[in-house]
PDB file of C-alpha atoms in Angstrom:
ATOM      1  CA  MET C   1     120.913 119.230  65.521  1.00  0.00           C
ATOM      2  CA  TRP C   2     122.035 122.125  67.709  1.00  0.00           C
ATOM      3  CA  ASP C   3     121.345 125.494  66.115  1.00  0.00           C
ATOM      4  CA  SER C   4     124.610 127.142  64.988  1.00  0.00           C
ATOM      5  CA  PHE C   5     123.278 130.530  66.111  1.00  0.00           C
ATOM      6  CA  PRO C   6     121.138 129.619  69.136  1.00  0.00           C
ATOM      7  CA  VAL C   7     118.521 132.017  70.435  1.00  0.00           C
ATOM      8  CA  ASN C   8     118.903 130.422  73.885  1.00  0.00           C
ATOM      9  CA  PRO C   9     120.865 127.538  75.419  1.00  0.00           C
ATOM     10  CA  GLY C  10     119.383 124.268  74.160  1.00  0.00           C
ATOM     11  CA  HIS C  11     118.031 125.644  70.839  1.00  0.00           C
ATOM     12  CA  VAL C  12     117.631 122.643  68.525  1.00  0.00           C
ATOM     13  CA  LEU C  13     116.655 122.204  64.865  1.00  0.00           C
ATOM     14  CA  VAL C  14     114.595 119.191  63.789  1.00  0.00           C
ATOM     15  CA  ILE C  15     115.411 118.565  60.119  1.00  0.00           C
ATOM     16  CA  PRO C  16     113.811 115.957  57.845  1.00  0.00           C
ATOM     17  CA  ARG C  17     116.127 113.971  55.563  1.00  0.00           C
ATOM     18  CA  ARG C  18     114.279 114.701  52.327  1.00  0.00           C
ATOM     19  CA  HIS C  19     115.266 118.036  50.840  1.00  0.00           C
ATOM     20  CA  LEU C  20     112.261 120.312  50.470  1.00  0.00           C
ATOM     21  CA  ALA C  21     112.017 124.026  51.129  1.00  0.00           C
ATOM     22  CA  ASP C  22     108.326 124.090  52.050  1.00  0.00           C
ATOM     23  CA  TYR C  23     106.871 122.417  55.158  1.00  0.00           C
ATOM     24  CA  PHE C  24     103.501 122.138  53.409  1.00  0.00           C
ATOM     25  CA  ALA C  25     105.061 119.943  50.697  1.00  0.00           C
ATOM     26  CA  LEU C  26     106.010 117.247  53.229  1.00  0.00           C
ATOM     27  CA  THR C  27     103.976 114.059  53.363  1.00  0.00           C
ATOM     28  CA  GLN C  28     101.714 113.450  56.338  1.00  0.00           C
ATOM     29  CA  GLU C  29     104.134 110.746  57.498  1.00  0.00           C
ATOM     30  CA  GLU C  30     107.067 113.189  57.373  1.00  0.00           C
ATOM     31  CA  LYS C  31     105.095 115.762  59.355  1.00  0.00           C
ATOM     32  CA  GLU C  32     104.210 113.155  61.978  1.00  0.00           C
ATOM     33  CA  ALA C  33     107.864 112.101  62.191  1.00  0.00           C
ATOM     34  CA  ILE C  34     108.954 115.714  62.732  1.00  0.00           C
ATOM     35  CA  TRP C  35     106.426 116.192  65.544  1.00  0.00           C
ATOM     36  CA  HIS C  36     107.496 112.890  67.119  1.00  0.00           C
ATOM     37  CA  LEU C  37     111.088 114.161  67.132  1.00  0.00           C
ATOM     38  CA  VAL C  38     109.974 117.524  68.559  1.00  0.00           C
ATOM     39  CA  ASP C  39     108.427 115.634  71.489  1.00  0.00           C
ATOM     40  CA  ALA C  40     111.633 113.651  72.062  1.00  0.00           C
ATOM     41  CA  VAL C  41     113.828 116.747  71.728  1.00  0.00           C
ATOM     42  CA  GLY C  42     111.585 118.659  74.134  1.00  0.00           C
ATOM     43  CA  GLU C  43     111.935 115.918  76.747  1.00  0.00           C
ATOM     44  CA  ARG C  44     115.717 115.959  76.389  1.00  0.00           C
ATOM     45  CA  ILE C  45     115.915 119.763  76.567  1.00  0.00           C
ATOM     46  CA  ASN C  46     113.736 119.674  79.692  1.00  0.00           C
ATOM     47  CA  GLN C  47     116.110 117.172  81.313  1.00  0.00           C
ATOM     48  CA  ASP C  48     119.329 118.934  80.342  1.00  0.00           C
ATOM     49  CA  PHE C  49     118.405 122.636  80.451  1.00  0.00           C
ATOM     50  CA  ARG C  50     115.274 122.966  82.641  1.00  0.00           C
ATOM     51  CA  PRO C  51     113.588 125.771  80.662  1.00  0.00           C
ATOM     52  CA  GLN C  52     110.385 127.389  81.855  1.00  0.00           C
ATOM     53  CA  GLY C  53     108.794 127.344  78.361  1.00  0.00           C
ATOM     54  CA  PHE C  54     109.320 126.792  74.642  1.00  0.00           C
ATOM     55  CA  ASN C  55     108.769 128.441  71.284  1.00  0.00           C
ATOM     56  CA  ILE C  56     108.387 125.925  68.463  1.00  0.00           C
ATOM     57  CA  GLY C  57     108.246 127.117  64.887  1.00  0.00           C
ATOM     58  CA  ILE C  58     108.958 126.856  61.191  1.00  0.00           C
ATOM     59  CA  ASN C  59     109.719 129.709  58.798  1.00  0.00           C
ATOM     60  CA  VAL C  60     108.134 128.941  55.412  1.00  0.00           C
ATOM     61  CA  GLY C  61     109.251 131.204  52.559  1.00  0.00           C
ATOM     62  CA  ALA C  62     111.445 134.276  52.369  1.00  0.00           C
ATOM     63  CA  ALA C  63     108.556 136.548  53.399  1.00  0.00           C
ATOM     64  CA  ALA C  64     108.380 134.612  56.677  1.00  0.00           C
ATOM     65  CA  GLY C  65     112.119 134.915  57.288  1.00  0.00           C
ATOM     66  CA  GLN C  66     113.250 131.565  55.890  1.00  0.00           C
ATOM     67  CA  THR C  67     116.948 131.802  54.991  1.00  0.00           C
ATOM     68  CA  ILE C  68     117.838 128.094  54.836  1.00  0.00           C
ATOM     69  CA  PHE C  69     115.621 126.573  52.171  1.00  0.00           C
ATOM     70  CA  HIS C  70     115.466 123.090  53.645  1.00  0.00           C
ATOM     71  CA  VAL C  71     112.525 122.470  55.976  1.00  0.00           C
ATOM     72  CA  HIS C  72     113.521 122.633  59.632  1.00  0.00           C
ATOM     73  CA  MET C  73     111.671 123.208  62.871  1.00  0.00           C
ATOM     74  CA  HIS C  74     113.092 125.345  65.659  1.00  0.00           C
ATOM     75  CA  VAL C  75     112.663 124.097  69.222  1.00  0.00           C
ATOM     76  CA  ILE C  76     113.672 127.078  71.348  1.00  0.00           C
ATOM     77  CA  PRO C  77     113.769 126.763  75.123  1.00  0.00           C
ATOM     78  CA  ARG C  78     112.641 129.867  76.992  1.00  0.00           C
ATOM     79  CA  TYR C  79     113.831 131.003  80.389  1.00  0.00           C
ATOM     80  CA  THR C  80     112.282 133.395  82.855  1.00  0.00           C
ATOM     81  CA  GLY C  81     113.984 136.744  82.276  1.00  0.00           C
ATOM     82  CA  ASP C  82     115.468 135.958  78.832  1.00  0.00           C
ATOM     83  CA  VAL C  83     113.422 138.937  77.587  1.00  0.00           C
ATOM     84  CA  ALA C  84     111.850 141.713  79.632  1.00  0.00           C
ATOM     85  CA  ASP C  85     108.261 140.914  78.585  1.00  0.00           C
ATOM     86  CA  PRO C  86     107.628 137.642  76.720  1.00  0.00           C
ATOM     87  CA  ARG C  87     103.915 138.276  76.174  1.00  0.00           C
ATOM     88  CA  GLY C  88     102.914 137.776  72.557  1.00  0.00           C
ATOM     89  CA  GLY C  89     105.635 135.193  71.862  1.00  0.00           C
ATOM     90  CA  VAL C  90     105.899 134.575  68.130  1.00  0.00           C
ATOM     91  CA  ARG C  91     103.620 137.533  67.402  1.00  0.00           C
ATOM     92  CA  TRP C  92     106.742 139.716  67.651  1.00  0.00           C
ATOM     93  CA  VAL C  93     107.728 138.683  64.119  1.00  0.00           C
ATOM     94  CA  ILE C  94     105.474 141.568  63.042  1.00  0.00           C
ATOM     95  CA  ARG C  95     106.460 144.066  65.695  1.00  0.00           C
ATOM     96  CA  ALA C  96     103.598 146.578  65.278  1.00  0.00           C
ATOM     97  CA  ARG C  97     101.000 143.834  65.742  1.00  0.00           C
ATOM     98  CA  ALA C  98     102.671 142.016  68.610  1.00  0.00           C
ATOM     99  CA  PRO C  99     101.193 143.762  71.667  1.00  0.00           C
ATOM    100  CA  TYR C 100      97.598 142.735  70.891  1.00  0.00           C
ATOM    101  CA  TRP C 101      96.730 142.809  74.599  1.00  0.00           C
ATOM    102  CA  LYS C 102      96.946 146.600  74.600  1.00  0.00           C
ATOM    103  CA  ASP C 103      93.776 146.651  72.457  1.00  0.00           C
ATOM    104  CA  ILE C 104      91.845 144.567  74.999  1.00  0.00           C
ATOM    105  CA  GLU C 105      93.095 146.012  78.289  1.00  0.00           C
TER     106      GLU C 105
END
């Protein structure tokens, strides 16, 4: 399903049929099915949008930013230049801890 509020062109949600809020409550078979669909979606996004990378993720619980309480996985294509400095990727969800490389440079 296309995301209604896409982060980038080609942003897709992979949503299991069974209604559960928590990814960790899914069966192993459901998790495998989701990842199989992520692979298929990624191939299609690559064909249609030609991104240079991807972020793939699930928000589990309100503290993690979950606002739709039905499990869904974001497949977000990334494009060179879509942000000034993409280093750290998903680490930016906790802004102060994102630039970890500054501690090792």
